[in-house]
Coordinates of N, CA and C and ligand atoms in Angstrom, one line a residue:
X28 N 104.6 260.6 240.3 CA 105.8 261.3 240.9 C 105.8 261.0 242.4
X29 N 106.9 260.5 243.4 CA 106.7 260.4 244.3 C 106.7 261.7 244.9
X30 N 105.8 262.1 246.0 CA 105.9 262.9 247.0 C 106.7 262.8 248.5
X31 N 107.4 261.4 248.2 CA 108.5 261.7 249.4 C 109.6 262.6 249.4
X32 N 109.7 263.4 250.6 CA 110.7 264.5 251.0 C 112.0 263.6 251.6
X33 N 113.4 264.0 251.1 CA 114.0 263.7 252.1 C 114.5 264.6 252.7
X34 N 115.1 264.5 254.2 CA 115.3 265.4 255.2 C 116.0 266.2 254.6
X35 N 116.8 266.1 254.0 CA 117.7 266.7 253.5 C 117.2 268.1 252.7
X36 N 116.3 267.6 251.7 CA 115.6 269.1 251.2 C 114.8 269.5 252.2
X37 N 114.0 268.7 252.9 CA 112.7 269.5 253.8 C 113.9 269.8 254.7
X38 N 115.3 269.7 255.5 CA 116.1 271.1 256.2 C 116.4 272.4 255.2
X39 N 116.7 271.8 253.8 CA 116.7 273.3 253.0 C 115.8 274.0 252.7
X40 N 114.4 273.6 252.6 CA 113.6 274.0 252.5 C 113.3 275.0 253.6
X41 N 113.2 274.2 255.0 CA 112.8 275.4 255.9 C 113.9 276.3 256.5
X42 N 114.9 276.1 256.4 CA 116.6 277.1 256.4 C 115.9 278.4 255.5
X43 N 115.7 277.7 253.9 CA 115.7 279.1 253.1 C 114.3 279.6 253.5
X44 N 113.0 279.5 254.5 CA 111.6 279.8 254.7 C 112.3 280.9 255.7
X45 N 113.0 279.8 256.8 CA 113.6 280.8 258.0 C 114.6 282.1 257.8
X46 N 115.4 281.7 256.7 CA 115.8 283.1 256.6 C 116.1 283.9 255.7
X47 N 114.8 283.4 254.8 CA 114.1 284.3 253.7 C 115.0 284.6 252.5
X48 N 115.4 283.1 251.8 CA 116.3 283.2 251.5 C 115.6 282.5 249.9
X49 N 114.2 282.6 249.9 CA 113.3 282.1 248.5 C 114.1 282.2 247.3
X50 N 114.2 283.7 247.1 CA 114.1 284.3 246.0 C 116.5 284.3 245.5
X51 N 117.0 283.7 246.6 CA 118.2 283.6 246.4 C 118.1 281.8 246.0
X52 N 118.0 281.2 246.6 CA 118.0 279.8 245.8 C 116.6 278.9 245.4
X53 N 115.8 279.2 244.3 CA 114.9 278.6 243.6 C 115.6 277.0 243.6
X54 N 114.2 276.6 243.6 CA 114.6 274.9 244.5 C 114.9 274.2 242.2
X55 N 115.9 273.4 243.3 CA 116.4 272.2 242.3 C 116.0 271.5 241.3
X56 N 114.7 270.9 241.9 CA 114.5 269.9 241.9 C 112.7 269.5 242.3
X57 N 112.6 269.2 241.7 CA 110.6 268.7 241.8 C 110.5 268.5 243.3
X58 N 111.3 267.8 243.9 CA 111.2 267.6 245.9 C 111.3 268.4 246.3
X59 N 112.6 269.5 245.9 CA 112.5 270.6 246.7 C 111.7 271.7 246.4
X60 N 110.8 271.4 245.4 CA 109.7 272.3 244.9 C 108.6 272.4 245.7
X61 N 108.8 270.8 246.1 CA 107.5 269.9 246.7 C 107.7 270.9 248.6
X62 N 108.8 270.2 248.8 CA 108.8 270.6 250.0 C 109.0 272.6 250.5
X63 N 109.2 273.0 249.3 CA 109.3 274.6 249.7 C 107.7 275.1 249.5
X64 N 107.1 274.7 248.3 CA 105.9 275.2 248.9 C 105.0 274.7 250.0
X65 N 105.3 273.4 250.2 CA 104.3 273.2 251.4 C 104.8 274.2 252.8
X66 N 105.8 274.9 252.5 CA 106.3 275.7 253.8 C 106.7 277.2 253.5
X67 N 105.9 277.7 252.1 CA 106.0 279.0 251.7 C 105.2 279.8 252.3
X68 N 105.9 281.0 252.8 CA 105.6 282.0 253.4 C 105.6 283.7 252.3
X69 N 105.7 283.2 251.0 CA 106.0 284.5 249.8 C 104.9 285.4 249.6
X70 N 103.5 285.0 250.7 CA 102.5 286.0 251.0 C 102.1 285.7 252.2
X71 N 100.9 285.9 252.0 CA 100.8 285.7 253.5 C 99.1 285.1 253.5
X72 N 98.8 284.0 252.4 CA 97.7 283.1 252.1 C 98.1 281.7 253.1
X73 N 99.3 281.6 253.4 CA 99.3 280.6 254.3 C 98.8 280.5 255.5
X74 N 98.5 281.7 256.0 CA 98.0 281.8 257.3 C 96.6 280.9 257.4
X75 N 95.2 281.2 256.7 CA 94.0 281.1 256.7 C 94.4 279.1 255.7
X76 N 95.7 278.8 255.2 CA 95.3 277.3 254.3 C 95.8 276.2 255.1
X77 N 95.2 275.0 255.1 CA 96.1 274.0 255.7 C 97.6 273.4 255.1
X78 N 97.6 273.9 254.0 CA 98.8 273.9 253.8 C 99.3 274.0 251.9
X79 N 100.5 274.6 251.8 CA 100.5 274.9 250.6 C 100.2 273.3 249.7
X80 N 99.9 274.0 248.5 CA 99.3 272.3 247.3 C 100.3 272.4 246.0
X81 N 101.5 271.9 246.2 CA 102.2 271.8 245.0 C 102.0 271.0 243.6
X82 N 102.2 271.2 242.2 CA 101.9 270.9 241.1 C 102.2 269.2 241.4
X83 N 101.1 268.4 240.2 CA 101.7 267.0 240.5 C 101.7 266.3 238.9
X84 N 102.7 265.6 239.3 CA 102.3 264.9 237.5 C 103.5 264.2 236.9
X85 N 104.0 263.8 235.9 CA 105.2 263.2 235.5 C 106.3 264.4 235.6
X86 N 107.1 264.2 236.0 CA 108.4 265.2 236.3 C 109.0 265.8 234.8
X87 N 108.7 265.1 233.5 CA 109.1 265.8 232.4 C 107.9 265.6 231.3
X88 N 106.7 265.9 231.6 CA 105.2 266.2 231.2 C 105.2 266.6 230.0
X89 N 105.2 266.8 229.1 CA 104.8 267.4 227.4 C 103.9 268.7 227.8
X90 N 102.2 268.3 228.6 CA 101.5 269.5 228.4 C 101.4 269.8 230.2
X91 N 101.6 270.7 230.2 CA 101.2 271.4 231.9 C 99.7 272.1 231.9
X92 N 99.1 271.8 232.9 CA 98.1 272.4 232.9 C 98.1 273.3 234.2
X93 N 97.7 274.7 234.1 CA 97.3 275.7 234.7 C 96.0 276.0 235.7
X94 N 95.7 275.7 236.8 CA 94.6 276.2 237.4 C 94.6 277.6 238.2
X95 N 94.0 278.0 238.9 CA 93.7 279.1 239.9 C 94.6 278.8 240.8
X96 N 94.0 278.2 241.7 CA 94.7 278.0 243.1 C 93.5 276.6 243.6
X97 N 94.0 276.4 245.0 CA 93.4 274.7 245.4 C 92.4 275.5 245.8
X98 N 91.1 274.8 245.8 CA 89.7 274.7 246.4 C 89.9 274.4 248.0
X99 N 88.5 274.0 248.4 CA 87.9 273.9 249.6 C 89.1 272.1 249.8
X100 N 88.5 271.2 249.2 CA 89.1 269.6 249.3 C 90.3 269.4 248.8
X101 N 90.9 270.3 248.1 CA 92.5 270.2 247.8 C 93.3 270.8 248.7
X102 N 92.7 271.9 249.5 CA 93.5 272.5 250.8 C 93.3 271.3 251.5
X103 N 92.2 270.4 251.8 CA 92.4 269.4 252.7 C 93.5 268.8 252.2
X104 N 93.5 267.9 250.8 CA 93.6 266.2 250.4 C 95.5 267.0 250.1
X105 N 95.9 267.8 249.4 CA 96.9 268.4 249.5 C 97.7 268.6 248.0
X106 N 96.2 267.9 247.4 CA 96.6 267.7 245.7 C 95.5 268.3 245.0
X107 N 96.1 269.4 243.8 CA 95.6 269.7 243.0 C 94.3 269.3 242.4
X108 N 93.2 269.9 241.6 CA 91.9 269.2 241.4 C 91.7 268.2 241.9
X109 N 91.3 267.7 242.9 CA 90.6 266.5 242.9 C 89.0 266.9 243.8
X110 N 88.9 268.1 243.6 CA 87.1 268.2 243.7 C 86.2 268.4 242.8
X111 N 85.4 269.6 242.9 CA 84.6 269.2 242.3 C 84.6 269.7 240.8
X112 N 85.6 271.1 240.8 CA 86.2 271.5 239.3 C 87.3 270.1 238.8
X113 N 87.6 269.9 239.7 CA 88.8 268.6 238.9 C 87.7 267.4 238.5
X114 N 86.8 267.4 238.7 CA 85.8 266.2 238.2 C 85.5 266.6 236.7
X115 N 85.3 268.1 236.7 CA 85.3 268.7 235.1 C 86.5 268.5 234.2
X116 N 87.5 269.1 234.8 CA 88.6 269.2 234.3 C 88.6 267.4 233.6
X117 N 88.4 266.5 234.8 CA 88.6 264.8 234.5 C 88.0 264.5 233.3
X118 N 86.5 265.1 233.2 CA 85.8 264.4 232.1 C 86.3 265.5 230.6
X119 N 86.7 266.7 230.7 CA 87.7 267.1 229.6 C 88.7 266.7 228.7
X120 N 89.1 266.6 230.0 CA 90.6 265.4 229.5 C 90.2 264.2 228.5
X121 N 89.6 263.7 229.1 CA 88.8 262.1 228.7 C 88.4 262.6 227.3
X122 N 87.3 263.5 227.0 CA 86.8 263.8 225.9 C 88.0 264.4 224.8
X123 N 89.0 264.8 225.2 CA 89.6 265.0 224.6 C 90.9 264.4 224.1
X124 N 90.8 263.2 224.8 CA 91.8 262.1 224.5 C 93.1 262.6 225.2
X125 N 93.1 263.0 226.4 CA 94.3 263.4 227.2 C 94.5 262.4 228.4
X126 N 95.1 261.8 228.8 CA 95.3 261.1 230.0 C 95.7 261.6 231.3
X127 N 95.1 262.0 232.1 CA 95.3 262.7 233.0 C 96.9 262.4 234.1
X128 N 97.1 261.6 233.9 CA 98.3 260.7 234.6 C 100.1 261.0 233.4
X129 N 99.7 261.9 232.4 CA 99.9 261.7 231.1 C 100.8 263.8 231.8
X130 N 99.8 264.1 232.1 CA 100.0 265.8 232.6 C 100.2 266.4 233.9
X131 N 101.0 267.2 233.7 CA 101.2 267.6 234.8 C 100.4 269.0 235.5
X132 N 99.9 268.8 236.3 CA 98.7 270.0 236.9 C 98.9 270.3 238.0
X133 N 99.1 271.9 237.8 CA 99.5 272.8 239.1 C 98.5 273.8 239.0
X134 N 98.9 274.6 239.9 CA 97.9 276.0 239.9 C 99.1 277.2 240.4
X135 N 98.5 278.6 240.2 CA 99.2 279.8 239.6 C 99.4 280.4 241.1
X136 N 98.3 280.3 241.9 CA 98.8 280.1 243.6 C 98.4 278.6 244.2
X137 N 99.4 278.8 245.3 CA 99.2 277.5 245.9 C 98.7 277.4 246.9
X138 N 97.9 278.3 247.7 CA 97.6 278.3 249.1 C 95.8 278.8 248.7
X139 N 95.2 278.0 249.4 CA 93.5 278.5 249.1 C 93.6 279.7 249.9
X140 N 93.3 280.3 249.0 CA 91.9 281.4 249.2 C 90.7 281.5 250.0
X141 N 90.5 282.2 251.1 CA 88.7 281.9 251.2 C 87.9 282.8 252.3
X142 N 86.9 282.8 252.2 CA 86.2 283.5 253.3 C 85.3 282.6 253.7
X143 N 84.9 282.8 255.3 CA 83.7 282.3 256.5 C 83.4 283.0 257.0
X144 N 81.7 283.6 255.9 CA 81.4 284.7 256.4 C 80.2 284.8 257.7
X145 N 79.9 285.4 258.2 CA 79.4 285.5 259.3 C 79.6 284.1 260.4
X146 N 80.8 283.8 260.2 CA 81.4 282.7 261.8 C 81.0 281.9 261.1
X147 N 80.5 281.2 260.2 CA 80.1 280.0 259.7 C 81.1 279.5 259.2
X148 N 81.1 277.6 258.8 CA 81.9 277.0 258.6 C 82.2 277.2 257.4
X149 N 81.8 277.3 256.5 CA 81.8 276.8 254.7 C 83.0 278.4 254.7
X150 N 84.3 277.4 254.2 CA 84.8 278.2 253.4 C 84.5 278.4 252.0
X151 N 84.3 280.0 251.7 CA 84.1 280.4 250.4 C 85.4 281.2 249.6
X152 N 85.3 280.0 248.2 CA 86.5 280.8 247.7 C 86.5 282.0 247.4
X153 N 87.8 282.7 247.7 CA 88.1 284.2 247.3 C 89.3 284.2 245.7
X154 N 88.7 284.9 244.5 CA 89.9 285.2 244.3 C 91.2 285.9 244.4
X155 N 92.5 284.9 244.3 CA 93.6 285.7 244.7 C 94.0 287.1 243.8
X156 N 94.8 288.0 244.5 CA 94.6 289.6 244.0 C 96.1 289.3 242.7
X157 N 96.4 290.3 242.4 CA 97.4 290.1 241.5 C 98.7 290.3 242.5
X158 N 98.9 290.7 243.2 CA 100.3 290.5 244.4 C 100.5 289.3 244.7
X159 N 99.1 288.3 245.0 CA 99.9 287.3 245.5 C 99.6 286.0 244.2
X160 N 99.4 286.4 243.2 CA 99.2 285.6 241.7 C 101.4 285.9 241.2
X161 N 101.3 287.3 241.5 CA 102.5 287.7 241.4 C 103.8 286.6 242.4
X162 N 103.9 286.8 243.7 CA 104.3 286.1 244.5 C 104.3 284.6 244.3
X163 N 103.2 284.0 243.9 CA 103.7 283.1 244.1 C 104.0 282.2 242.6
X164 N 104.5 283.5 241.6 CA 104.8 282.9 239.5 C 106.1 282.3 240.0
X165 N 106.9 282.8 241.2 CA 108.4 282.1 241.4 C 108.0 280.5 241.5
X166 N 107.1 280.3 242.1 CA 106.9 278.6 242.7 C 106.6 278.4 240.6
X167 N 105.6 279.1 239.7 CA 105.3 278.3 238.6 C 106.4 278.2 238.0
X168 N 107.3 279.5 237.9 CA 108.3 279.5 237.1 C 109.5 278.4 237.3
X169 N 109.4 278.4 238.5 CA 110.4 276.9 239.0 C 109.5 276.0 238.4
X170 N 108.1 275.4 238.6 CA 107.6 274.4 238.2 C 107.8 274.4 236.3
X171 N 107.7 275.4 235.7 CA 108.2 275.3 234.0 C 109.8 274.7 234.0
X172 N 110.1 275.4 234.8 CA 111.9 275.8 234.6 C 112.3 273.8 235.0
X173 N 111.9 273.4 236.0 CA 111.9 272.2 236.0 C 111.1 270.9 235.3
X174 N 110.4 271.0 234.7 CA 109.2 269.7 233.8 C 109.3 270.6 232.6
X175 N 110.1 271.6 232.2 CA 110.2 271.7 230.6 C 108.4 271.4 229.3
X176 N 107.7 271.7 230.1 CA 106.1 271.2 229.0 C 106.6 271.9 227.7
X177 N 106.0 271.2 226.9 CA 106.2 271.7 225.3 C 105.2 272.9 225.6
X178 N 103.5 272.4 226.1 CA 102.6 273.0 225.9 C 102.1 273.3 227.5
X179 N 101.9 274.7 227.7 CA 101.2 274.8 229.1 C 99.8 275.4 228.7
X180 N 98.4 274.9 229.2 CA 97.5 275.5 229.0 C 96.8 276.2 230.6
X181 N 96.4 277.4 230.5 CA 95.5 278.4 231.3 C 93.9 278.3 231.6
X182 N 94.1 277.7 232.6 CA 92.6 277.0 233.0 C 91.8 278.6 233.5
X183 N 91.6 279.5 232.8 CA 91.1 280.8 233.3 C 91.5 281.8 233.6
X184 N 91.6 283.3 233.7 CA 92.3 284.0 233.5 C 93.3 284.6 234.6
X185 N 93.4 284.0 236.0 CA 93.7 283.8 236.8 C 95.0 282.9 236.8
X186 N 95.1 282.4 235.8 CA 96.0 281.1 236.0 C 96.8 281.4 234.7
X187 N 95.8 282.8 233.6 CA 96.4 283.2 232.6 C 97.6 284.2 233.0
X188 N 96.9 285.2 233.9 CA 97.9 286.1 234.6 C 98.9 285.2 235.2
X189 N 99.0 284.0 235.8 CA 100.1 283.8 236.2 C 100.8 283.2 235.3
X190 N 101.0 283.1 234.4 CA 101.7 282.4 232.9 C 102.2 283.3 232.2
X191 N 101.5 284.2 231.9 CA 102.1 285.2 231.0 C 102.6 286.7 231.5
X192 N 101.9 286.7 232.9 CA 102.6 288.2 234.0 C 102.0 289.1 233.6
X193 N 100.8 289.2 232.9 CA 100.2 289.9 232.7 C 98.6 289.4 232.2
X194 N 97.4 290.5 232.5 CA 96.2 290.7 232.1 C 96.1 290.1 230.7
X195 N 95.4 288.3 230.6 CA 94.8 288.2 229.2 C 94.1 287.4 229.3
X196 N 93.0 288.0 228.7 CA 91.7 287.6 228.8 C 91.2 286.5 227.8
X197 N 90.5 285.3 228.7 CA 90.0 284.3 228.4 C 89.5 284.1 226.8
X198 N 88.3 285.2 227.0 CA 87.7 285.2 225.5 C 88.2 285.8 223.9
X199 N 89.3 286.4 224.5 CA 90.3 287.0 223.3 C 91.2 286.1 223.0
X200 N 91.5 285.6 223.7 CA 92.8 284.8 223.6 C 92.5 283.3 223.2
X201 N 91.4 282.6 223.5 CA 91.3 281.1 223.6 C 91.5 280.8 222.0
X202 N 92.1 279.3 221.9 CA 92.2 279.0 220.3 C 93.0 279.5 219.4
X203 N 94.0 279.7 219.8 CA 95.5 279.9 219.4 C 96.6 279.6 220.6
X204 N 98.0 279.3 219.7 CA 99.0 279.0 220.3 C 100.1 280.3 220.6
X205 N 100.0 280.3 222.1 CA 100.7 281.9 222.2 C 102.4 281.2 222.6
X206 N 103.1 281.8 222.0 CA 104.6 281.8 222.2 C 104.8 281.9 223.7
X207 N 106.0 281.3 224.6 CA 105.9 281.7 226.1 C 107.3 281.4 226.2
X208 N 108.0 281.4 224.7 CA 109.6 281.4 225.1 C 110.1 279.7 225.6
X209 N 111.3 279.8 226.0 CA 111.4 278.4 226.1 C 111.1 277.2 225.5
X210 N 111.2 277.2 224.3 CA 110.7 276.3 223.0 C 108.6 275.8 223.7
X211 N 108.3 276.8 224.3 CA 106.6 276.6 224.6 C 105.8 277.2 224.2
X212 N 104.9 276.9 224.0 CA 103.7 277.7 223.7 C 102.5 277.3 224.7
X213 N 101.6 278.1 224.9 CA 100.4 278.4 225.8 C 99.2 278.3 225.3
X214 N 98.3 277.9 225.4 CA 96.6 277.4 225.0 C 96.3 278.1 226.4
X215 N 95.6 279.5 226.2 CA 94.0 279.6 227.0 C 92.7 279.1 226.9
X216 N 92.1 278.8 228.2 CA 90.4 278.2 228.1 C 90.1 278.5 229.4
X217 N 88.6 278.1 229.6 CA 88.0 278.3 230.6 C 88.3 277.6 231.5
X218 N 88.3 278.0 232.6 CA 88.4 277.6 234.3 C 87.2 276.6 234.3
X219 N 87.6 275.1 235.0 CA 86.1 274.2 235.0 C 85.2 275.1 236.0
X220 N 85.6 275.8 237.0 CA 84.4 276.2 237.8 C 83.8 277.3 237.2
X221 N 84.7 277.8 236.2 CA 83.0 278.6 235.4 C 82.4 277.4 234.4
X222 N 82.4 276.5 234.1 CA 81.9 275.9 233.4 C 80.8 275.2 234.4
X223 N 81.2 274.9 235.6 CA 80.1 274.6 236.8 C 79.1 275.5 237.0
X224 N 79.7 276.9 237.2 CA 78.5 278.1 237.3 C 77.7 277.9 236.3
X225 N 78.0 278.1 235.2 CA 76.8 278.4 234.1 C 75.5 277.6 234.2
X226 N 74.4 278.1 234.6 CA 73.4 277.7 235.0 C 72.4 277.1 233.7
X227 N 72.3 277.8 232.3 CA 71.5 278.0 231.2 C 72.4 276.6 230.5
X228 N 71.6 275.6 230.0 CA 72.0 274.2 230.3 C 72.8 274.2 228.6
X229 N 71.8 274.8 227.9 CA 72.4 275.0 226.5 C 74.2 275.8 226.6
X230 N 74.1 276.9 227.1 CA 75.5 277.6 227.2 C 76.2 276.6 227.8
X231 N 76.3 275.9 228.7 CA 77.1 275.0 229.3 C 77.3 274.2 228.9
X232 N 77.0 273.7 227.9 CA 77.3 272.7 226.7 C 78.0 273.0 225.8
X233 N 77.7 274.0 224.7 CA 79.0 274.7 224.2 C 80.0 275.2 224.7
X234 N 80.1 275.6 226.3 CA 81.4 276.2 226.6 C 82.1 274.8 226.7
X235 N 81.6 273.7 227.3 CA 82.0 272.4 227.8 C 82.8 272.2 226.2
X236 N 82.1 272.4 225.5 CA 82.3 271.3 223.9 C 83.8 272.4 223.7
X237 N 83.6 273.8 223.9 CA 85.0 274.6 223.8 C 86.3 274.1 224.7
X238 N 85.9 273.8 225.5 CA 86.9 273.7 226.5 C 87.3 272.3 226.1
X239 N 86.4 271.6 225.5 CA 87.3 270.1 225.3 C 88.2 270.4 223.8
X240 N 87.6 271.3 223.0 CA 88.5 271.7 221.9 C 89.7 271.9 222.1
X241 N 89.7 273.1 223.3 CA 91.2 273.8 223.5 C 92.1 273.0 224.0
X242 N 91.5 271.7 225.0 CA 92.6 270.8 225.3 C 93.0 269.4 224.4
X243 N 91.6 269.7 223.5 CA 92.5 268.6 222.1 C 93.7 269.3 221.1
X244 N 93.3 271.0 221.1 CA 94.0 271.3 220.2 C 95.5 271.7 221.3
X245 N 95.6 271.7 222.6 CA 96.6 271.5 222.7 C 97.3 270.4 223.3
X246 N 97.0 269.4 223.2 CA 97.6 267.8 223.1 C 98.0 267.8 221.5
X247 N 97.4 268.5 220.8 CA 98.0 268.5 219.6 C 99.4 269.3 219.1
X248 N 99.4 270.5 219.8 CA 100.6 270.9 219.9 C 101.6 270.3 220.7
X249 N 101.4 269.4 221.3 CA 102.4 268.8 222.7 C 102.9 267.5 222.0
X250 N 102.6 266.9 220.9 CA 103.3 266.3 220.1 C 103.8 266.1 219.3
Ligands
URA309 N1 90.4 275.1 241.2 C1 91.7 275.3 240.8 O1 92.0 276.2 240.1 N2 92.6 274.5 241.2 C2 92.3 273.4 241.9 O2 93.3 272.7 242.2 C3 91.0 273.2 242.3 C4 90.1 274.0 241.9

């Protein structure tokens, strides 16, 4: 998908930023999706991010994938996984016969999260609270409302709350196809950065081997 703006939406874009005019015209169009959240102000995570990270992928995608919010290197690079959970997420995909180029991958906030604690540099991620998971479902719901996925899957339950608007939990839910209206259905699984934490080499391998299930079995529903 190209990420060129033209002037034209990046002036509507910041017209509706400047006079708070979000929630009266939800953007059009993938561009003006692009350029409204890199200039969203619907919390106030933008302050501490270099800049908002809008969803990326083919403009009418079959499966949507769901993450948290951008990391430490996607607040930089300005795109969705490409650190060190998106290296997981990559070899998932792969294992699961999904093509990454194939899906479209956003996340449930768009502005990193993070703390530097005692003056030091290393930002550490924080997770986002449910106000601003809340705030920023307008940016996902425009991203569904626009790329139509047959199937969206929930990389963690952070990215579950922002899909379904409410509390559902990872381990109850994974491995079924939940209804989400709009001729779609939804696949929960784990977030790659818990699949990174898990330290006990054996658990990390069956969660791995789950998580490649959940995105076979919903590439399987996405056709
Ligand atoms: N974690 C996420 O949830 N999303 C990203 O884009 C990167 C890490």
């Amino acid at each position: 998908m190209s990420e060129e703006i033209s002037t034209n939406v990046l002036r509507a874009a910041q017209r509706a930023t400047r006079d708070g005019e979000w929630n009266a015209s939800p953007p059009t169009s993938i561009q003006e999706m692009i350029a409204g959240v890199r200039l969203c102000r619907r919390c106030g995570l933008w302050r501490q991010a270099t800049q908002g990270v809008p969803g990326e992928g083919p403009a009418k995608a079959a499966l949507m994938l769901v993450g948290e919010q951008p990391g430490d290197q996607e607040d930089v690079a300005g795109r969705p996984f490409v650190g060190p959970a998106g290296r997981v997420l990559d070899a998932g995909l792969e294992r699961a016969g999904v093509a990454r180029g194939d899906v479209y991958v956003t996340n449930a906030v768009k502005h990193f999260k993070h703390e530097t604690p005692s003056g030091g540099k290393r930002r550490l991620h924080k997770t986002p609270d449910a106000g601003e998971v809340t705030a920023c479902r307008w940016w996902l719901d425009a991203e569904r409302r626009l790329v139509r996925p047959r199937v969206i899957v929930a990389l963690g339950a952070t990215a579950a709350l922002g899909v379904f608007g409410r509390a559902t939990p990872v381990g109850r839910n994974r491995g079924r196809a939940i209804d989400v209206g709009d001729r779609a259905r939804a696949v929960v699984t784990y977030h790659p950065s818990y699949l990174l934490r898990l330290s006990d080499e054996a658990a990390k391998r069956r969660a791995f081997a789950e998580f490649v299930a959940d995105l076979a079995f919903a590439r399987g529903l996405a056709v």
